Coordinates of C-alpha atoms in Angstrom, one line a residue:
X16 CA 24.2 -56.1 -43.0
X17 CA 24.9 -56.8 -46.6
X18 CA 27.1 -54.8 -48.5
X19 CA 23.8 -52.4 -50.6
X20 CA 22.0 -52.0 -46.9
X21 CA 25.1 -50.7 -45.6
X22 CA 26.4 -48.5 -48.5
X23 CA 22.7 -47.1 -48.4
X24 CA 23.1 -46.1 -44.7
X25 CA 26.2 -44.8 -45.4
X26 CA 25.1 -42.6 -47.8
X27 CA 22.0 -41.5 -46.1
X28 CA 24.5 -40.1 -43.0
X29 CA 26.3 -38.5 -45.5
X30 CA 23.5 -36.6 -46.8
X31 CA 22.2 -35.8 -43.7
X32 CA 25.7 -34.2 -42.7
X33 CA 26.0 -32.4 -45.9
X34 CA 22.2 -31.2 -45.2
X35 CA 23.2 -29.6 -41.7
X36 CA 25.9 -28.2 -44.0
X37 CA 23.7 -26.4 -46.6
X38 CA 21.2 -24.7 -44.1
X39 CA 24.5 -23.9 -41.6
X40 CA 26.2 -22.0 -44.7
X41 CA 22.8 -20.5 -46.3
X42 CA 22.0 -19.2 -43.0
X43 CA 25.8 -17.4 -43.1
X44 CA 24.3 -15.3 -46.0
X45 CA 22.0 -13.4 -43.2
X46 CA 25.0 -12.7 -41.0
X47 CA 27.6 -11.5 -43.2
X48 CA 24.9 -8.9 -43.6
X49 CA 25.5 -7.5 -40.1
X50 CA 28.6 -8.2 -39.4
X51 CA 29.9 -7.3 -43.2
X52 CA 28.6 -3.8 -42.4
X53 CA 31.1 -3.1 -39.4
X54 CA 34.0 -5.4 -40.2
X55 CA 36.6 -5.5 -43.1
X56 CA 36.4 -8.5 -45.2
X57 CA 40.0 -9.6 -44.0
X58 CA 38.9 -8.8 -39.8
X59 CA 36.2 -10.5 -40.3
X60 CA 38.3 -14.0 -42.1
X61 CA 40.1 -13.3 -38.8
X62 CA 37.9 -13.3 -36.2
X63 CA 35.3 -16.3 -38.2
X64 CA 38.4 -18.5 -37.7
X65 CA 39.3 -17.5 -34.5
X66 CA 36.2 -17.9 -32.8
X67 CA 36.3 -21.6 -35.3
X68 CA 39.9 -22.4 -34.1
X69 CA 39.3 -21.8 -30.5
X70 CA 36.0 -24.2 -30.3
X71 CA 37.5 -26.5 -32.2
X72 CA 40.9 -26.8 -30.4
X73 CA 39.1 -27.3 -27.5
X74 CA 37.0 -30.0 -28.5
X75 CA 40.0 -31.6 -30.0
X76 CA 41.9 -31.1 -25.6
X77 CA 38.7 -32.3 -24.6
X78 CA 38.7 -35.6 -27.3
X79 CA 42.4 -36.1 -26.7
X80 CA 42.5 -36.3 -30.5
X81 CA 46.0 -36.8 -31.2
X82 CA 47.7 -34.5 -34.2
X83 CA 47.0 -35.8 -38.0
X84 CA 49.5 -38.6 -39.0
X85 CA 52.3 -36.6 -41.7
X86 CA 50.5 -38.0 -44.8
X87 CA 47.4 -36.4 -44.3
X88 CA 49.5 -33.2 -43.3
X89 CA 49.8 -31.8 -47.5
X90 CA 45.8 -31.7 -47.6
X91 CA 45.1 -30.4 -45.0
X92 CA 47.8 -27.4 -45.5
X93 CA 46.2 -26.6 -48.9
X94 CA 42.7 -26.9 -48.6
X95 CA 43.6 -24.4 -44.8
X96 CA 45.9 -22.1 -47.4
X97 CA 43.0 -22.4 -49.6
X98 CA 39.4 -22.3 -49.0
X99 CA 40.0 -21.5 -45.4
X100 CA 42.3 -18.6 -45.7
X101 CA 42.3 -17.0 -49.5
X102 CA 38.2 -18.1 -50.3
X103 CA 37.3 -16.4 -46.8
X104 CA 38.6 -13.2 -47.2
X105 CA 38.4 -12.8 -51.0
X106 CA 34.3 -13.9 -51.0
X107 CA 34.1 -11.2 -47.7
X108 CA 36.5 -8.8 -50.4
X109 CA 34.8 -9.3 -53.7
X110 CA 31.0 -8.6 -52.3
X111 CA 32.0 -5.1 -51.5
X112 CA 33.3 -4.2 -54.6
X113 CA 29.9 -6.2 -56.7
X114 CA 26.4 -6.9 -55.5
X115 CA 25.1 -9.8 -54.1
X116 CA 23.2 -11.9 -57.3
X117 CA 26.6 -11.5 -59.0
X118 CA 29.0 -12.5 -56.5
X119 CA 26.3 -15.8 -55.8
X120 CA 26.6 -16.3 -60.0
X121 CA 30.7 -15.9 -60.0
X122 CA 31.1 -17.6 -57.1
X123 CA 28.3 -21.1 -58.0
X124 CA 31.4 -21.7 -60.7
X125 CA 33.2 -23.3 -57.8
X126 CA 31.4 -26.9 -57.7
X127 CA 31.8 -27.2 -61.1
X128 CA 36.0 -26.9 -60.8
X129 CA 35.1 -29.7 -58.0
X130 CA 33.4 -32.2 -60.4
X131 CA 36.5 -31.3 -62.7
X132 CA 39.2 -31.2 -60.2
X133 CA 38.1 -34.4 -58.7
X134 CA 37.4 -36.4 -61.6
X135 CA 40.6 -35.7 -63.3
X136 CA 43.3 -35.8 -60.1
X137 CA 40.7 -37.7 -57.8
X138 CA 40.3 -40.1 -60.6
X139 CA 36.1 -39.5 -60.1
X140 CA 35.1 -39.7 -63.3
X141 CA 33.0 -37.7 -64.8
X142 CA 29.4 -39.0 -64.4
X143 CA 26.5 -38.7 -66.7
X144 CA 23.7 -37.3 -64.0
X145 CA 26.1 -35.3 -62.0
X146 CA 27.1 -33.5 -64.7
X147 CA 23.6 -32.8 -65.7
X148 CA 22.1 -32.2 -62.6
X149 CA 25.2 -28.9 -62.3
X150 CA 24.3 -27.8 -65.2
X151 CA 20.4 -27.5 -63.9
X152 CA 21.7 -26.2 -60.7
X153 CA 23.8 -23.9 -62.5
X154 CA 21.3 -22.7 -64.9
X155 CA 19.0 -22.1 -61.4
X156 CA 21.8 -20.1 -59.6
X157 CA 22.5 -18.1 -62.7
X158 CA 18.4 -17.4 -62.8
X159 CA 18.6 -16.2 -58.8
X160 CA 21.5 -14.0 -60.0
X161 CA 19.8 -12.3 -62.1
X162 CA 16.7 -11.9 -60.1
X163 CA 18.6 -10.9 -57.0
X164 CA 21.1 -8.5 -59.0
X165 CA 20.7 -4.6 -58.4
X166 CA 21.2 -3.7 -62.4
X167 CA 25.1 -4.0 -62.6
X168 CA 26.9 -2.7 -60.0
X169 CA 29.6 -4.1 -60.4
X170 CA 33.8 -3.9 -60.9
X171 CA 35.8 -6.1 -63.0
X172 CA 38.5 -6.3 -59.7
X173 CA 35.6 -7.5 -57.5
X174 CA 34.5 -9.9 -60.4
X175 CA 38.0 -11.1 -60.5
X176 CA 37.4 -11.5 -56.8
X177 CA 35.1 -13.4 -57.0
X178 CA 36.4 -16.1 -59.4
X179 CA 39.5 -16.6 -57.3
X180 CA 37.1 -17.2 -54.4
X181 CA 35.6 -19.7 -56.6
X182 CA 38.4 -21.2 -57.4
X183 CA 40.4 -21.0 -54.1
X184 CA 37.2 -23.0 -52.8
X185 CA 36.7 -25.9 -55.7
X186 CA 40.9 -26.7 -55.2
X187 CA 40.5 -26.4 -51.5
X188 CA 37.6 -28.9 -51.4
X189 CA 39.6 -31.6 -53.4
X190 CA 42.9 -31.4 -51.7
X191 CA 40.6 -32.3 -48.5
X192 CA 39.8 -35.4 -50.0
X193 CA 42.8 -37.4 -50.2
X194 CA 43.6 -35.5 -46.3
X195 CA 40.5 -37.7 -45.4
X196 CA 41.8 -40.9 -45.9
X197 CA 44.3 -40.9 -43.0
X198 CA 42.5 -38.7 -40.8
X199 CA 39.2 -38.1 -39.4
X200 CA 36.7 -35.3 -40.5
X201 CA 37.4 -33.6 -36.9
X202 CA 40.7 -33.7 -37.7
X203 CA 41.1 -32.4 -40.7
X204 CA 38.5 -29.4 -40.1
X205 CA 40.2 -28.3 -36.9
X206 CA 43.7 -27.9 -38.3
X207 CA 42.6 -26.6 -42.1
X208 CA 40.9 -24.2 -39.9
X209 CA 44.4 -23.6 -37.7
X210 CA 46.6 -22.7 -40.9
X211 CA 43.3 -20.6 -42.4
X212 CA 43.4 -18.8 -38.8
X213 CA 47.1 -17.8 -39.5
X214 CA 47.0 -17.0 -42.7
X215 CA 44.9 -14.5 -42.1
X216 CA 46.6 -13.4 -38.7
X217 CA 48.0 -10.0 -40.6
X218 CA 43.9 -8.8 -40.3
X219 CA 44.5 -9.5 -36.2
X220 CA 44.9 -5.9 -36.6
X221 CA 42.5 -4.8 -38.3
X222 CA 40.1 -6.7 -35.9
X223 CA 40.9 -5.2 -32.6
X224 CA 40.6 -1.5 -34.5
X225 CA 37.0 -2.1 -35.5
X226 CA 35.7 -4.1 -32.8
X227 CA 35.3 -1.2 -30.0
X228 CA 33.1 0.7 -32.5
X229 CA 31.2 -2.5 -34.5
X230 CA 27.7 -2.8 -32.6
X231 CA 26.7 -5.9 -30.1
X232 CA 24.5 -7.3 -33.1
X233 CA 27.9 -6.8 -35.2
X234 CA 29.8 -9.2 -33.0
X235 CA 27.6 -11.4 -32.1
X236 CA 27.4 -12.5 -36.0
X237 CA 31.1 -12.7 -36.4
X238 CA 31.3 -15.3 -33.5
X239 CA 27.8 -17.1 -35.0
X240 CA 29.5 -16.7 -37.8
X241 CA 32.5 -19.1 -36.2
X242 CA 31.0 -21.7 -34.3
X243 CA 28.1 -22.9 -36.6
X244 CA 28.8 -22.1 -40.4
X245 CA 33.1 -22.4 -39.9
X246 CA 33.2 -25.2 -36.5
X247 CA 30.2 -26.9 -37.0
X248 CA 29.4 -27.1 -40.8
X249 CA 32.6 -27.3 -41.7
X250 CA 33.0 -30.6 -39.5
X251 CA 30.0 -32.1 -41.0
X252 CA 31.2 -31.1 -44.6
X253 CA 34.4 -33.6 -44.1
X254 CA 32.4 -36.2 -42.6
X255 CA 29.7 -36.1 -45.4
X256 CA 33.1 -36.0 -47.9
X257 CA 34.7 -38.5 -46.3
X258 CA 31.5 -40.4 -47.2
X259 CA 30.9 -39.5 -51.0
X260 CA 32.8 -38.0 -53.4
X261 CA 34.0 -34.9 -54.3
X262 CA 31.8 -34.2 -56.9
X263 CA 28.5 -35.0 -55.0
X264 CA 29.5 -33.1 -52.7
X265 CA 30.1 -29.6 -54.6
X266 CA 26.9 -30.5 -56.7
X267 CA 24.7 -30.7 -52.9
X268 CA 26.2 -27.0 -52.4
X269 CA 23.9 -25.6 -55.2
X270 CA 20.9 -26.5 -52.6
X271 CA 22.4 -23.5 -51.0
X272 CA 20.9 -20.4 -53.0
X273 CA 17.5 -21.9 -52.8
X274 CA 17.8 -22.5 -48.5
X275 CA 19.1 -18.8 -48.6
X276 CA 15.8 -17.4 -50.3
X277 CA 13.9 -19.3 -47.6
X278 CA 15.7 -18.2 -44.4
X279 CA 15.7 -14.7 -46.1
X280 CA 11.9 -14.6 -46.1
X281 CA 11.3 -16.5 -42.9
X282 CA 14.5 -14.2 -40.4
X283 CA 14.4 -10.8 -42.4
X284 CA 11.0 -10.8 -44.2
X285 CA 12.4 -10.4 -47.7
X286 CA 9.5 -11.6 -49.4
X287 CA 11.2 -13.2 -52.8
X288 CA 10.2 -12.5 -56.3
X289 CA 8.6 -15.0 -58.5
X290 CA 12.0 -15.6 -60.7
X291 CA 13.8 -16.0 -57.2
X292 CA 11.5 -18.8 -56.2
X293 CA 12.1 -20.6 -59.7
X294 CA 16.1 -20.1 -59.9
X295 CA 15.6 -21.6 -56.3
X296 CA 13.2 -24.8 -57.2
X297 CA 15.8 -25.3 -60.3
X298 CA 18.7 -25.5 -58.2
X299 CA 17.4 -28.1 -56.2
X300 CA 16.0 -30.3 -59.2
X301 CA 19.7 -30.3 -60.4
X302 CA 20.7 -31.4 -57.2
X303 CA 18.0 -34.2 -56.6
X304 CA 19.4 -35.0 -60.2
X305 CA 22.8 -35.0 -59.4
X306 CA 22.4 -37.5 -56.7
X307 CA 20.7 -40.0 -59.0
X308 CA 22.5 -43.4 -59.9
X309 CA 21.9 -44.3 -63.7
X310 CA 19.7 -46.9 -64.0
X311 CA 21.7 -50.4 -65.0
X312 CA 20.5 -52.0 -68.6
X313 CA 18.8 -55.9 -67.0
X314 CA 20.8 -58.9 -68.8
X315 CA 18.4 -60.2 -71.4
X316 CA 17.0 -63.3 -70.4
X317 CA 18.8 -66.4 -72.5
X318 CA 16.5 -67.6 -75.3

């Protein structure tokens, strides 16, 4: 296989892994609606991460995967603290203080943060098609947010928490990329999850106190969040991230709002408004643009 076909196959595998991540992360929003009504922000984050850590730790034991080399630890620690830990707590907390539409608009700053930081710190540059696609997708996310907003039940604290969530998400993703040069996607995900669980450990007492009073459905949703949107989806994310740029991966997550609309329509019978559908379509169009490569100019034929 030549280099061109090998590169296309690699990009295709990365796209499939990214698609799995997008679908599972979109499904997380539906589960969070049920679980968040019975668990505090920190308790929900700790329960989710603890579940994921137990499953991923068991996988490491069965596969006899050694610990990551020391060169990978700075990125693992940074992503574990910022993305697995702070992001999940601040997002859960912020969504309790602002409506879902406002939270979605603010958190969708995250992929833009990824593009800027990866272009600067990781030397990935600023491809015009990527930036254009992200601009289109962000506009679509804003349309979705406006269409689902309940009219402004937002507080300054909630807005700031969602902004912190967006920043920690972006910084956490950029921290993961260098770690993947030295460790496998499974190692980076698992040990990052371990770090996130340790960061949210102070909320363990809250989870223990709220578990007896929570309905079974809410507890099962928390377990689902740990098994699939965290353990599986974060692993497929790091797999895709190891095979493409952080900027492109960040842009791919703009497909999440469109998938959330579809899942809510099917699972919750929530018929989306026309404006919501339009915003979702714009998000997907932006993702498509961000994945395109600029057409290379053919050299002029010699006279």
